[in-house]
Structures are given as structure tokens and as C-alpha cells.
PDB file of C-alpha atoms in Angstrom:
ATOM      1  CA  UNK A   1      72.532 156.060 -60.195  1.00 22.00           C
ATOM      2  CA  UNK A   2      70.224 153.377 -58.839  1.00 27.00           C
ATOM      3  CA  UNK A   3      66.614 153.681 -57.657  1.00 31.00           C
ATOM      4  CA  UNK A   4      65.413 152.066 -54.411  1.00 33.00           C
ATOM      5  CA  UNK A   5      62.272 152.258 -52.327  1.00 37.00           C
ATOM      6  CA  UNK A   6      63.538 151.370 -48.846  1.00 37.00           C
ATOM      7  CA  UNK A   7      61.714 153.092 -45.986  1.00 40.00           C
ATOM      8  CA  UNK A   8      62.440 153.278 -42.265  1.00 46.00           C
ATOM      9  CA  UNK A   9      60.382 150.478 -40.721  1.00 57.00           C
ATOM     10  CA  UNK A  10      57.935 151.623 -38.054  1.00 85.00           C
ATOM     11  CA  UNK A  11      56.327 148.438 -36.793  1.00 92.00           C
ATOM     12  CA  UNK A  12      52.981 147.516 -35.276  1.00 94.00           C
ATOM     13  CA  UNK A  13      52.114 144.114 -33.843  1.00 97.00           C
ATOM     14  CA  UNK A  14      48.798 142.670 -35.075  1.00 98.00           C
ATOM     15  CA  UNK A  15      47.127 140.000 -32.937  1.00 98.00           C
ATOM     16  CA  UNK A  16      44.237 138.448 -34.866  1.00 98.00           C
ATOM     17  CA  UNK A  17      41.237 136.579 -33.367  1.00 97.00           C
ATOM     18  CA  UNK A  18      42.969 135.208 -30.299  1.00 97.00           C
ATOM     19  CA  UNK A  19      39.612 134.783 -28.553  1.00 96.00           C
ATOM     20  CA  UNK A  20      38.408 132.428 -25.852  1.00 96.00           C
ATOM     21  CA  UNK A  21      35.872 130.725 -28.079  1.00 95.00           C
ATOM     22  CA  UNK A  22      38.502 129.813 -30.662  1.00 95.00           C
ATOM     23  CA  UNK A  23      41.325 128.731 -28.350  1.00 93.00           C
ATOM     24  CA  UNK A  24      39.919 125.245 -27.504  1.00 93.00           C
ATOM     25  CA  UNK A  25      39.987 124.248 -31.184  1.00 93.00           C
ATOM     26  CA  UNK A  26      43.422 125.735 -31.888  1.00 94.00           C
ATOM     27  CA  UNK A  27      46.455 123.590 -32.709  1.00 94.00           C
ATOM     28  CA  UNK A  28      49.189 124.265 -30.157  1.00 94.00           C
ATOM     29  CA  UNK A  29      46.918 126.936 -28.696  1.00 95.00           C
ATOM     30  CA  UNK A  30      48.740 127.409 -25.385  1.00 95.00           C
ATOM     31  CA  UNK A  31      52.140 127.579 -27.119  1.00 96.00           C
ATOM     32  CA  UNK A  32      50.872 130.141 -29.637  1.00 96.00           C
ATOM     33  CA  UNK A  33      49.400 132.279 -26.856  1.00 97.00           C
ATOM     34  CA  UNK A  34      52.740 132.173 -25.017  1.00 97.00           C
ATOM     35  CA  UNK A  35      54.626 133.162 -28.174  1.00 96.00           C
ATOM     36  CA  UNK A  36      52.330 136.117 -28.865  1.00 97.00           C
ATOM     37  CA  UNK A  37      52.403 137.161 -25.198  1.00 97.00           C
ATOM     38  CA  UNK A  38      56.178 137.359 -25.452  1.00 96.00           C
ATOM     39  CA  UNK A  39      55.908 139.538 -28.561  1.00 97.00           C
ATOM     40  CA  UNK A  40      53.418 141.799 -26.777  1.00 97.00           C
ATOM     41  CA  UNK A  41      55.820 142.313 -23.866  1.00 96.00           C
ATOM     42  CA  UNK A  42      58.680 143.176 -26.221  1.00 94.00           C
ATOM     43  CA  UNK A  43      56.512 145.494 -28.303  1.00 94.00           C
ATOM     44  CA  UNK A  44      55.387 147.369 -25.197  1.00 93.00           C
ATOM     45  CA  UNK A  45      58.954 147.680 -23.959  1.00 91.00           C
ATOM     46  CA  UNK A  46      59.958 149.203 -27.313  1.00 89.00           C
ATOM     47  CA  UNK A  47      56.977 151.550 -27.512  1.00 89.00           C
ATOM     48  CA  UNK A  48      55.623 149.712 -30.547  1.00 92.00           C
ATOM     49  CA  UNK A  49      51.839 149.881 -31.156  1.00 93.00           C
ATOM     50  CA  UNK A  50      49.795 146.706 -30.668  1.00 95.00           C
ATOM     51  CA  UNK A  51      46.490 146.271 -32.490  1.00 96.00           C
ATOM     52  CA  UNK A  52      44.252 143.399 -31.393  1.00 97.00           C
ATOM     53  CA  UNK A  53      41.870 142.472 -34.224  1.00 97.00           C
ATOM     54  CA  UNK A  54      38.749 140.971 -32.630  1.00 95.00           C
ATOM     55  CA  UNK A  55      36.233 138.935 -34.607  1.00 95.00           C
ATOM     56  CA  UNK A  56      32.528 139.352 -34.021  1.00 91.00           C
ATOM     57  CA  UNK A  57      29.555 137.586 -35.556  1.00 85.00           C
ATOM     58  CA  UNK A  58      27.532 134.418 -35.125  1.00 84.00           C
ATOM     59  CA  UNK A  59      30.549 132.500 -33.788  1.00 85.00           C
ATOM     60  CA  UNK A  60      31.767 135.382 -31.626  1.00 88.00           C
ATOM     61  CA  UNK A  61      28.830 137.340 -30.277  1.00 91.00           C
ATOM     62  CA  UNK A  62      29.984 140.613 -28.667  1.00 89.00           C
ATOM     63  CA  UNK A  63      29.865 140.501 -24.881  1.00 89.00           C
ATOM     64  CA  UNK A  64      29.974 136.705 -24.602  1.00 93.00           C
ATOM     65  CA  UNK A  65      32.854 134.812 -23.021  1.00 93.00           C
ATOM     66  CA  UNK A  66      33.769 133.233 -26.349  1.00 94.00           C
ATOM     67  CA  UNK A  67      34.119 136.672 -27.921  1.00 94.00           C
ATOM     68  CA  UNK A  68      36.588 137.929 -25.318  1.00 94.00           C
ATOM     69  CA  UNK A  69      40.332 137.982 -25.952  1.00 96.00           C
ATOM     70  CA  UNK A  70      42.249 135.278 -24.076  1.00 97.00           C
ATOM     71  CA  UNK A  71      43.422 136.752 -20.745  1.00 96.00           C
ATOM     72  CA  UNK A  72      47.165 136.506 -21.443  1.00 97.00           C
ATOM     73  CA  UNK A  73      46.709 138.658 -24.566  1.00 97.00           C
ATOM     74  CA  UNK A  74      44.038 141.051 -23.319  1.00 95.00           C
ATOM     75  CA  UNK A  75      44.683 144.681 -24.352  1.00 93.00           C
ATOM     76  CA  UNK A  76      45.361 147.280 -21.672  1.00 91.00           C
ATOM     77  CA  UNK A  77      42.661 149.973 -21.985  1.00 86.00           C
ATOM     78  CA  UNK A  78      44.926 152.476 -20.202  1.00 86.00           C
ATOM     79  CA  UNK A  79      47.692 152.114 -22.797  1.00 88.00           C
ATOM     80  CA  UNK A  80      47.093 154.417 -25.813  1.00 87.00           C
ATOM     81  CA  UNK A  81      49.277 152.154 -27.973  1.00 90.00           C
ATOM     82  CA  UNK A  82      47.357 148.968 -27.064  1.00 92.00           C
ATOM     83  CA  UNK A  83      44.397 149.194 -29.426  1.00 93.00           C
ATOM     84  CA  UNK A  84      41.436 147.072 -30.519  1.00 94.00           C
ATOM     85  CA  UNK A  85      39.746 146.845 -33.915  1.00 94.00           C
ATOM     86  CA  UNK A  86      36.535 144.863 -34.454  1.00 95.00           C
ATOM     87  CA  UNK A  87      35.949 143.017 -37.709  1.00 95.00           C
ATOM     88  CA  UNK A  88      33.129 140.971 -39.236  1.00 94.00           C
ATOM     89  CA  UNK A  89      35.019 139.272 -42.093  1.00 95.00           C
ATOM     90  CA  UNK A  90      38.274 137.361 -42.491  1.00 95.00           C
ATOM     91  CA  UNK A  91      39.985 140.554 -43.711  1.00 96.00           C
ATOM     92  CA  UNK A  92      41.006 142.741 -40.786  1.00 96.00           C
ATOM     93  CA  UNK A  93      41.051 145.818 -43.053  1.00 95.00           C
ATOM     94  CA  UNK A  94      37.645 145.432 -44.686  1.00 94.00           C
ATOM     95  CA  UNK A  95      35.088 147.783 -43.171  1.00 92.00           C
ATOM     96  CA  UNK A  96      37.299 148.576 -40.148  1.00 91.00           C
ATOM     97  CA  UNK A  97      39.488 151.432 -38.879  1.00 90.00           C
ATOM     98  CA  UNK A  98      42.666 149.341 -39.049  1.00 93.00           C
ATOM     99  CA  UNK A  99      44.265 151.169 -41.968  1.00 93.00           C
ATOM    100  CA  UNK A 100      43.349 154.604 -40.579  1.00 90.00           C
ATOM    101  CA  UNK A 101      44.806 153.710 -37.166  1.00 90.00           C
ATOM    102  CA  UNK A 102      48.058 152.358 -38.606  1.00 91.00           C
ATOM    103  CA  UNK A 103      48.564 155.353 -40.874  1.00 88.00           C
ATOM    104  CA  UNK A 104      47.754 157.731 -38.045  1.00 86.00           C
ATOM    105  CA  UNK A 105      50.528 156.106 -36.001  1.00 86.00           C
ATOM    106  CA  UNK A 106      52.990 156.333 -38.900  1.00 85.00           C
ATOM    107  CA  UNK A 107      53.251 152.549 -39.184  1.00 89.00           C
ATOM    108  CA  UNK A 108      54.966 151.160 -42.301  1.00 91.00           C
ATOM    109  CA  UNK A 109      55.395 147.510 -41.249  1.00 93.00           C
ATOM    110  CA  UNK A 110      52.986 145.055 -39.618  1.00 95.00           C
ATOM    111  CA  UNK A 111      54.039 142.011 -37.618  1.00 97.00           C
ATOM    112  CA  UNK A 112      51.206 139.493 -38.068  1.00 98.00           C
ATOM    113  CA  UNK A 113      50.137 136.806 -35.589  1.00 98.00           C
ATOM    114  CA  UNK A 114      46.939 135.022 -34.614  1.00 97.00           C
ATOM    115  CA  UNK A 115      44.202 132.546 -35.587  1.00 97.00           C
ATOM    116  CA  UNK A 116      43.378 131.018 -38.053  1.00 95.00           C
ATOM    117  CA  UNK A 117      46.341 130.601 -40.363  1.00 94.00           C
ATOM    118  CA  UNK A 118      44.506 129.932 -43.637  1.00 95.00           C
ATOM    119  CA  UNK A 119      41.630 132.337 -43.002  1.00 95.00           C
ATOM    120  CA  UNK A 120      41.855 135.570 -41.020  1.00 96.00           C
ATOM    121  CA  UNK A 121      45.647 135.594 -40.628  1.00 97.00           C
ATOM    122  CA  UNK A 122      46.309 134.999 -44.325  1.00 97.00           C
ATOM    123  CA  UNK A 123      43.579 137.405 -45.483  1.00 97.00           C
ATOM    124  CA  UNK A 124      44.798 140.226 -43.238  1.00 97.00           C
ATOM    125  CA  UNK A 125      48.459 139.643 -44.098  1.00 97.00           C
ATOM    126  CA  UNK A 126      47.773 139.830 -47.834  1.00 96.00           C
ATOM    127  CA  UNK A 127      45.623 142.920 -47.429  1.00 95.00           C
ATOM    128  CA  UNK A 128      48.355 144.595 -45.393  1.00 95.00           C
ATOM    129  CA  UNK A 129      50.615 144.321 -48.429  1.00 94.00           C
ATOM    130  CA  UNK A 130      47.885 145.646 -50.721  1.00 93.00           C
ATOM    131  CA  UNK A 131      47.401 148.610 -48.383  1.00 93.00           C
ATOM    132  CA  UNK A 132      51.074 149.511 -48.645  1.00 91.00           C
ATOM    133  CA  UNK A 133      52.590 147.964 -45.513  1.00 92.00           C
ATOM    134  CA  UNK A 134      55.695 145.825 -45.273  1.00 92.00           C
ATOM    135  CA  UNK A 135      55.009 142.445 -43.682  1.00 94.00           C
ATOM    136  CA  UNK A 136      56.606 140.289 -41.015  1.00 95.00           C
ATOM    137  CA  UNK A 137      54.783 136.937 -40.882  1.00 96.00           C
ATOM    138  CA  UNK A 138      55.658 135.317 -37.551  1.00 96.00           C
ATOM    139  CA  UNK A 139      56.266 131.660 -38.366  1.00 95.00           C
ATOM    140  CA  UNK A 140      55.501 130.370 -34.848  1.00 95.00           C
ATOM    141  CA  UNK A 141      52.972 133.087 -33.999  1.00 97.00           C
ATOM    142  CA  UNK A 142      49.950 131.825 -35.963  1.00 97.00           C
ATOM    143  CA  UNK A 143      47.918 128.667 -35.748  1.00 96.00           C
ATOM    144  CA  UNK A 144      44.872 126.902 -37.159  1.00 95.00           C
ATOM    145  CA  UNK A 145      42.082 124.586 -35.977  1.00 93.00           C
ATOM    146  CA  UNK A 146      42.547 120.925 -35.155  1.00 90.00           C
ATOM    147  CA  UNK A 147      40.397 118.795 -37.534  1.00 81.00           C
ATOM    148  CA  UNK A 148      37.288 117.321 -35.997  1.00 69.00           C
ATOM    149  CA  UNK A 149      37.936 113.923 -37.631  1.00 60.00           C
ATOM    150  CA  UNK A 150      41.199 112.168 -38.455  1.00 62.00           C
ATOM    151  CA  UNK A 151      42.069 112.453 -42.147  1.00 59.00           C
ATOM    152  CA  UNK A 152      39.151 114.763 -42.935  1.00 62.00           C
ATOM    153  CA  UNK A 153      41.378 117.808 -43.509  1.00 73.00           C
ATOM    154  CA  UNK A 154      45.024 118.710 -43.910  1.00 84.00           C
ATOM    155  CA  UNK A 155      46.933 118.217 -40.659  1.00 89.00           C
ATOM    156  CA  UNK A 156      47.259 121.525 -38.771  1.00 91.00           C
ATOM    157  CA  UNK A 157      51.051 121.403 -38.616  1.00 92.00           C
ATOM    158  CA  UNK A 158      51.072 121.094 -42.405  1.00 93.00           C
ATOM    159  CA  UNK A 159      48.725 124.081 -42.768  1.00 93.00           C
ATOM    160  CA  UNK A 160      51.050 126.230 -40.662  1.00 93.00           C
ATOM    161  CA  UNK A 161      54.171 125.035 -42.472  1.00 93.00           C
ATOM    162  CA  UNK A 162      52.549 125.459 -45.899  1.00 94.00           C
ATOM    163  CA  UNK A 163      51.582 129.090 -45.237  1.00 94.00           C
ATOM    164  CA  UNK A 164      55.035 129.895 -43.896  1.00 93.00           C
ATOM    165  CA  UNK A 165      56.392 128.488 -47.163  1.00 93.00           C
ATOM    166  CA  UNK A 166      53.918 130.555 -49.241  1.00 93.00           C
ATOM    167  CA  UNK A 167      54.905 133.823 -47.594  1.00 93.00           C
ATOM    168  CA  UNK A 168      58.625 133.021 -47.758  1.00 90.00           C
ATOM    169  CA  UNK A 169      58.302 132.797 -51.535  1.00 89.00           C
ATOM    170  CA  UNK A 170      55.989 135.770 -51.931  1.00 89.00           C
ATOM    171  CA  UNK A 171      57.215 138.736 -53.970  1.00 83.00           C
ATOM    172  CA  UNK A 172      55.172 141.933 -53.758  1.00 82.00           C
ATOM    173  CA  UNK A 173      56.042 145.137 -55.668  1.00 81.00           C
ATOM    174  CA  UNK A 174      57.847 147.663 -53.473  1.00 80.00           C
ATOM    175  CA  UNK A 175      57.070 145.739 -50.292  1.00 85.00           C
ATOM    176  CA  UNK A 176      59.243 143.736 -47.923  1.00 88.00           C
ATOM    177  CA  UNK A 177      57.916 140.302 -46.933  1.00 92.00           C
ATOM    178  CA  UNK A 178      59.759 138.426 -44.189  1.00 92.00           C
ATOM    179  CA  UNK A 179      58.881 135.183 -42.413  1.00 93.00           C
ATOM    180  CA  UNK A 180      60.600 135.092 -39.027  1.00 92.00           C
ATOM    181  CA  UNK A 181      60.288 133.133 -35.790  1.00 94.00           C
ATOM    182  CA  UNK A 182      59.204 135.302 -32.875  1.00 94.00           C
ATOM    183  CA  UNK A 183      62.706 135.253 -31.399  1.00 92.00           C
ATOM    184  CA  UNK A 184      64.064 137.063 -34.481  1.00 91.00           C
ATOM    185  CA  UNK A 185      61.413 139.792 -34.715  1.00 91.00           C
ATOM    186  CA  UNK A 186      63.057 143.189 -34.247  1.00 85.00           C
ATOM    187  CA  UNK A 187      61.083 145.669 -32.158  1.00 77.00           C
ATOM    188  CA  UNK A 188      63.793 148.311 -32.091  1.00 55.00           C
ATOM    189  CA  UNK A 189      62.466 151.810 -31.516  1.00 48.00           C
ATOM    190  CA  UNK A 190      62.597 154.202 -34.514  1.00 45.00           C
ATOM    191  CA  UNK A 191      65.593 156.012 -33.008  1.00 44.00           C
ATOM    192  CA  UNK A 192      67.521 152.714 -32.924  1.00 47.00           C
ATOM    193  CA  UNK A 193      66.829 151.850 -36.565  1.00 42.00           C
ATOM    194  CA  UNK A 194      69.263 152.646 -39.364  1.00 42.00           C
ATOM    195  CA  UNK A 195      69.014 156.212 -40.653  1.00 40.00           C
ATOM    196  CA  UNK A 196      66.831 156.683 -43.693  1.00 37.00           C
ATOM    197  CA  UNK A 197      69.389 158.716 -45.571  1.00 40.00           C
ATOM    198  CA  UNK A 198      70.246 157.596 -49.081  1.00 41.00           C
ATOM    199  CA  UNK A 199      73.966 156.946 -49.702  1.00 40.00           C
ATOM    200  CA  UNK A 200      75.835 159.229 -52.076  1.00 43.00           C
ATOM    201  CA  UNK A 201      74.803 158.561 -55.667  1.00 45.00           C
ATOM    202  CA  UNK A 202      71.691 156.584 -54.683  1.00 53.00           C
ATOM    203  CA  UNK A 203      68.188 157.851 -55.334  1.00 70.00           C
ATOM    204  CA  UNK A 204      65.319 156.601 -53.185  1.00 76.00           C
ATOM    205  CA  UNK A 205      61.585 156.868 -53.754  1.00 79.00           C
ATOM    206  CA  UNK A 206      59.128 157.512 -50.919  1.00 78.00           C
ATOM    207  CA  UNK A 207      55.670 156.051 -51.557  1.00 74.00           C
ATOM    208  CA  UNK A 208      52.517 156.985 -49.634  1.00 66.00           C
ATOM    209  CA  UNK A 209      50.243 154.261 -51.009  1.00 62.00           C
ATOM    210  CA  UNK A 210      48.101 156.766 -52.934  1.00 63.00           C
ATOM    211  CA  UNK A 211      46.249 155.230 -55.876  1.00 65.00           C
ATOM    212  CA  UNK A 212      47.313 158.220 -57.980  1.00 71.00           C
ATOM    213  CA  UNK A 213      50.988 157.278 -57.550  1.00 72.00           C
ATOM    214  CA  UNK A 214      50.284 153.750 -58.766  1.00 71.00           C
ATOM    215  CA  UNK A 215      48.049 154.770 -61.674  1.00 80.00           C
ATOM    216  CA  UNK A 216      50.176 157.641 -62.993  1.00 86.00           C
ATOM    217  CA  UNK A 217      53.632 156.318 -62.120  1.00 85.00           C
ATOM    218  CA  UNK A 218      55.338 158.703 -59.715  1.00 87.00           C
ATOM    219  CA  UNK A 219      56.584 158.869 -56.127  1.00 84.00           C
ATOM    220  CA  UNK A 220      55.283 161.024 -53.296  1.00 86.00           C
ATOM    221  CA  UNK A 221      58.875 162.155 -52.822  1.00 89.00           C
ATOM    222  CA  UNK A 222      62.347 161.393 -54.115  1.00 89.00           C
ATOM    223  CA  UNK A 223      65.454 161.491 -51.934  1.00 85.00           C
ATOM    224  CA  UNK A 224      68.562 162.357 -53.959  1.00 85.00           C
ATOM    225  CA  UNK A 225      71.569 162.598 -51.682  1.00 79.00           C
ATOM    226  CA  UNK A 226      70.911 165.449 -49.250  1.00 83.00           C
ATOM    227  CA  UNK A 227      67.963 166.774 -51.283  1.00 89.00           C
ATOM    228  CA  UNK A 228      64.305 165.773 -50.925  1.00 91.00           C
ATOM    229  CA  UNK A 229      61.834 166.619 -53.683  1.00 95.00           C
ATOM    230  CA  UNK A 230      58.172 166.252 -52.677  1.00 95.00           C
ATOM    231  CA  UNK A 231      55.650 165.965 -55.515  1.00 94.00           C
ATOM    232  CA  UNK A 232      52.701 168.298 -55.805  1.00 93.00           C
ATOM    233  CA  UNK A 233      50.509 167.272 -52.870  1.00 92.00           C
ATOM    234  CA  UNK A 234      46.775 167.912 -52.571  1.00 93.00           C
ATOM    235  CA  UNK A 235      44.341 167.942 -49.673  1.00 93.00           C
ATOM    236  CA  UNK A 236      43.220 164.331 -49.975  1.00 87.00           C
ATOM    237  CA  UNK A 237      43.310 162.324 -46.762  1.00 83.00           C
ATOM    238  CA  UNK A 238      45.009 159.161 -48.032  1.00 71.00           C
ATOM    239  CA  UNK A 239      43.642 157.055 -45.184  1.00 68.00           C
ATOM    240  CA  UNK A 240      40.019 157.763 -46.094  1.00 74.00           C
ATOM    241  CA  UNK A 241      40.431 158.932 -49.743  1.00 76.00           C
ATOM    242  CA  UNK A 242      38.281 161.966 -48.883  1.00 88.00           C
ATOM    243  CA  UNK A 243      38.875 165.677 -49.396  1.00 93.00           C
ATOM    244  CA  UNK A 244      37.358 168.668 -47.611  1.00 94.00           C
ATOM    245  CA  UNK A 245      35.395 171.356 -49.473  1.00 96.00           C
ATOM    246  CA  UNK A 246      37.235 174.035 -47.483  1.00 97.00           C
ATOM    247  CA  UNK A 247      40.450 175.384 -49.029  1.00 97.00           C
ATOM    248  CA  UNK A 248      42.006 176.139 -45.621  1.00 96.00           C
ATOM    249  CA  UNK A 249      41.426 172.567 -44.431  1.00 96.00           C
ATOM    250  CA  UNK A 250      42.827 171.326 -47.750  1.00 96.00           C
ATOM    251  CA  UNK A 251      45.965 173.399 -47.142  1.00 96.00           C
ATOM    252  CA  UNK A 252      46.298 171.857 -43.666  1.00 95.00           C
ATOM    253  CA  UNK A 253      45.909 168.350 -45.099  1.00 94.00           C
ATOM    254  CA  UNK A 254      48.441 169.105 -47.853  1.00 95.00           C
ATOM    255  CA  UNK A 255      50.987 170.000 -45.197  1.00 95.00           C
ATOM    256  CA  UNK A 256      50.135 166.926 -43.114  1.00 92.00           C
ATOM    257  CA  UNK A 257      50.744 164.767 -46.189  1.00 88.00           C
ATOM    258  CA  UNK A 258      53.986 166.601 -46.956  1.00 92.00           C
ATOM    259  CA  UNK A 259      55.145 166.274 -43.346  1.00 90.00           C
ATOM    260  CA  UNK A 260      54.586 162.494 -43.517  1.00 85.00           C
ATOM    261  CA  UNK A 261      56.549 162.230 -46.783  1.00 84.00           C
ATOM    262  CA  UNK A 262      59.433 164.290 -45.393  1.00 86.00           C
ATOM    263  CA  UNK A 263      59.511 162.172 -42.232  1.00 83.00           C
ATOM    264  CA  UNK A 264      60.031 159.029 -44.331  1.00 76.00           C
ATOM    265  CA  UNK A 265      62.954 160.836 -45.944  1.00 76.00           C
ATOM    266  CA  UNK A 266      64.371 161.717 -42.496  1.00 77.00           C
ATOM    267  CA  UNK A 267      63.521 165.389 -42.974  1.00 84.00           C
ATOM    268  CA  UNK A 268      60.896 167.874 -41.791  1.00 88.00           C
ATOM    269  CA  UNK A 269      59.195 171.132 -42.740  1.00 91.00           C
ATOM    270  CA  UNK A 270      62.059 173.016 -41.099  1.00 91.00           C
ATOM    271  CA  UNK A 271      64.322 171.687 -43.880  1.00 91.00           C
ATOM    272  CA  UNK A 272      62.163 173.110 -46.713  1.00 95.00           C
ATOM    273  CA  UNK A 273      64.009 175.574 -48.947  1.00 96.00           C
ATOM    274  CA  UNK A 274      61.489 176.011 -51.797  1.00 96.00           C
ATOM    275  CA  UNK A 275      57.686 175.829 -51.837  1.00 97.00           C
ATOM    276  CA  UNK A 276      55.229 176.200 -54.724  1.00 97.00           C
ATOM    277  CA  UNK A 277      51.514 176.858 -54.276  1.00 97.00           C
ATOM    278  CA  UNK A 278      49.145 175.955 -57.132  1.00 97.00           C
ATOM    279  CA  UNK A 279      45.520 177.143 -57.001  1.00 97.00           C
ATOM    280  CA  UNK A 280      42.735 177.279 -59.589  1.00 96.00           C
ATOM    281  CA  UNK A 281      41.249 180.391 -57.930  1.00 97.00           C
ATOM    282  CA  UNK A 282      43.596 183.200 -56.859  1.00 96.00           C
ATOM    283  CA  UNK A 283      40.974 184.381 -54.311  1.00 97.00           C
ATOM    284  CA  UNK A 284      41.503 181.148 -52.327  1.00 97.00           C
ATOM    285  CA  UNK A 285      45.154 181.922 -51.621  1.00 97.00           C
ATOM    286  CA  UNK A 286      44.847 184.663 -48.995  1.00 97.00           C
ATOM    287  CA  UNK A 287      42.581 182.631 -46.652  1.00 97.00           C
ATOM    288  CA  UNK A 288      45.398 180.058 -46.493  1.00 97.00           C
ATOM    289  CA  UNK A 289      48.062 182.547 -45.419  1.00 97.00           C
ATOM    290  CA  UNK A 290      47.669 181.985 -41.648  1.00 96.00           C
ATOM    291  CA  UNK A 291      48.138 178.228 -42.128  1.00 95.00           C
ATOM    292  CA  UNK A 292      51.187 178.722 -44.333  1.00 96.00           C
ATOM    293  CA  UNK A 293      52.698 181.317 -41.989  1.00 95.00           C
ATOM    294  CA  UNK A 294      52.261 178.975 -39.023  1.00 94.00           C
ATOM    295  CA  UNK A 295      54.260 176.233 -40.762  1.00 94.00           C
ATOM    296  CA  UNK A 296      56.812 178.309 -42.677  1.00 94.00           C
ATOM    297  CA  UNK A 297      56.970 181.658 -40.848  1.00 92.00           C
ATOM    298  CA  UNK A 298      60.257 180.856 -39.141  1.00 91.00           C
ATOM    299  CA  UNK A 299      61.787 178.842 -41.980  1.00 91.00           C
ATOM    300  CA  UNK A 300      61.014 181.399 -44.709  1.00 95.00           C
ATOM    301  CA  UNK A 301      61.581 179.202 -47.802  1.00 96.00           C
ATOM    302  CA  UNK A 302      61.608 180.659 -51.297  1.00 96.00           C
ATOM    303  CA  UNK A 303      58.022 180.567 -52.576  1.00 96.00           C
ATOM    304  CA  UNK A 304      55.994 180.846 -55.771  1.00 96.00           C
ATOM    305  CA  UNK A 305      52.224 180.969 -56.221  1.00 96.00           C
ATOM    306  CA  UNK A 306      50.720 179.889 -59.549  1.00 96.00           C
ATOM    307  CA  UNK A 307      47.137 180.052 -60.762  1.00 96.00           C
ATOM    308  CA  UNK A 308      46.347 176.960 -62.831  1.00 96.00           C
ATOM    309  CA  UNK A 309      43.898 174.127 -63.266  1.00 95.00           C
ATOM    310  CA  UNK A 310      44.251 171.019 -61.095  1.00 93.00           C
ATOM    311  CA  UNK A 311      43.480 167.387 -61.946  1.00 89.00           C
ATOM    312  CA  UNK A 312      40.227 167.160 -59.971  1.00 91.00           C
ATOM    313  CA  UNK A 313      37.640 169.943 -59.580  1.00 94.00           C
ATOM    314  CA  UNK A 314      37.462 169.161 -55.852  1.00 95.00           C
ATOM    315  CA  UNK A 315      41.112 170.177 -55.455  1.00 96.00           C
ATOM    316  CA  UNK A 316      41.471 173.827 -54.432  1.00 97.00           C
ATOM    317  CA  UNK A 317      45.182 173.912 -53.613  1.00 97.00           C
ATOM    318  CA  UNK A 318      48.275 171.838 -54.347  1.00 97.00           C
ATOM    319  CA  UNK A 319      51.609 172.322 -52.588  1.00 97.00           C
ATOM    320  CA  UNK A 320      55.041 171.157 -53.736  1.00 97.00           C
ATOM    321  CA  UNK A 321      58.249 171.480 -51.711  1.00 97.00           C
ATOM    322  CA  UNK A 322      61.972 170.886 -51.979  1.00 96.00           C
ATOM    323  CA  UNK A 323      64.026 170.305 -48.838  1.00 94.00           C
ATOM    324  CA  UNK A 324      67.704 170.136 -47.957  1.00 91.00           C
ATOM    325  CA  UNK A 325      68.658 167.661 -45.248  1.00 77.00           C
ATOM    326  CA  UNK A 326      71.499 168.995 -43.094  1.00 65.00           C
ATOM    327  CA  UNK A 327      74.181 166.764 -41.619  1.00 50.00           C
ATOM    328  CA  UNK A 328      72.102 165.950 -38.514  1.00 41.00           C
ATOM    329  CA  UNK A 329      69.872 163.807 -40.757  1.00 34.00           C
ATOM    330  CA  UNK A 330      72.780 161.754 -42.028  1.00 35.00           C
ATOM    331  CA  UNK A 331      72.522 163.213 -45.542  1.00 34.00           C
TER     332      UNK A 331
END
């Protein structure tokens, strides 16, 4: 029996710092804009989220013309999947809502484009991997600045080619890294992607990106044929690494986390056949009953409640489930 970590790819297109103040200094600026505009059109047609990462600071003062996104790539404020994140450093994740937005949309793979290759594009692409996302680095969808003086810096075409080469050779634990020209980027909708079911005799791990999984050495869930085993799940919000003081809200967050893990295994709460509730204080269990009944009242899985200590005193409930994927899931 082999162990894999493949996940269904749910993509988002990232467009980094394609702003009017930067375009005049960009190598092949017009061509790069046209390439990204084509990706935007395809992403919209496929219902794929687009996140424009917009720089702001001394070189891009908010509200100025130089700060604005180039017109051909301007986000549509009426489209709920055409989003904007503002950053103040090269890293599009640092101090921004980017990770929270992507996780909220269920994104597992980012398609990275923009300016400048060796700064904001590279920094954001590397951080995407560190945050648990698979990466598509669009080889003709990023660019850098033209040197102000001949011979003073590496030629821009060499900078672009060198970074494409770096990412082609990059190996990152449990992450997929692909360098593709825009024409080969696949924006298939989730329904068109291969089913997430594991073949007979193959076990597959589902990872949420939680630091606990990395530090302790376990998976959020394991798919084993038509069975899905979800690890004990607490009320931490993985996007913000925060946890509520309220046991009922913790129970809700537990089930949101479990729902996300089951979805990556091509299953849902309706497929749950066994649930275990672990609480340090037995008095906290009854307040959670309405939440549990709302999610499991029609499914009626086998259930056990245990009173025991948990790993962190802030944790007031932990929930563990087993699910059986019927034939409609391809199990």
C-alpha cells in the first residue's frame, strides 16, 4: 500500500503589482499585460477566483495614478470572485488577508503572475508554497524592470529565464510546483477535474496546512479506499490560528474544519458513519447539542462522547469522524 498526498486542485489566479507606475519600466510590459489579460478572461469564464495584489507605499501612494492597476487588468468591483489585496512588502502574504481569502474560497493552488520577477513575484510564490498551496509559475506571465544603464544589471530576459529555471527545479515537500506558459495553464472548473478518489489499495493523506500536523507528524485526514478517517479536530481557525473562548463556537469551527477535510477527500458530513466527541468538561457537551443536531440530525452516525484532557487548555471540544464514500464519489 502506497501513501500519496494528491489533492483536487482548486485554482486562483494571482496578479501581482501590475500598476501604472511600474509598467513604463517593465520589460515587455505590453506583452505581459496581454498575457495576464488572457489568463483573467479564461479564469472568469471558468469561475476561478482572481486576486489582484496591489502594492502601496512610497513608490505607489494610494489614490495616485501610479498606484492604480493598469486598465486592461483592472478588477471588476461587481464580481465577487475578482478581489483585491493591498500589501506593503514584497511578500503578498505578509500582513495581508491573502491567505484568509484563499482558504475561505477553498483554494489549493495559486497561478502566479505579475511584476517584478525577482522581488514581489518570487517572494509571493515562495510564500504560497510555505502557506500550503500548490504553485503554477506562469513562465511568460511575469516580468522585471529594464536596467537604467547598459551593463549595470543582469539583462531582464535573463532574469525572467533564470527564475523560470529556478522554479522548474524546485522541490517542496508535499507541494506541486509547475512552470507553464500561459497557453498551458488549466482553468478547468472543479467539476471538470479528475475525481479525488484514491484507487483501490492506495492510501492518500489530506493536509490542512496546520502547524500541528507538521510538528507532530500526522494528516488532517486519510483516505483509504472508500473510507475517510478524519483526525481529532479542534476549534482553531487555521487561517488565523485563533480559537474562540466559547465552546459552541468551537464546535462550529470543528465542523467547518472537518467539512473542509472531507471535501478534499470528495466526501461530506452526510457520509459520516462514526463521530467521537472529546471534552475536558462534561458540562460543556449539552450546550453543543443544537449545533451537532443541525449537522448530524438527519445522518444519525454512531457517536461516542468522552471526557478527557486536551492538548491545549484553550481547547474545549475536539471532534473526530469516520466517513464512508458511496459510489457517487468514485470510491
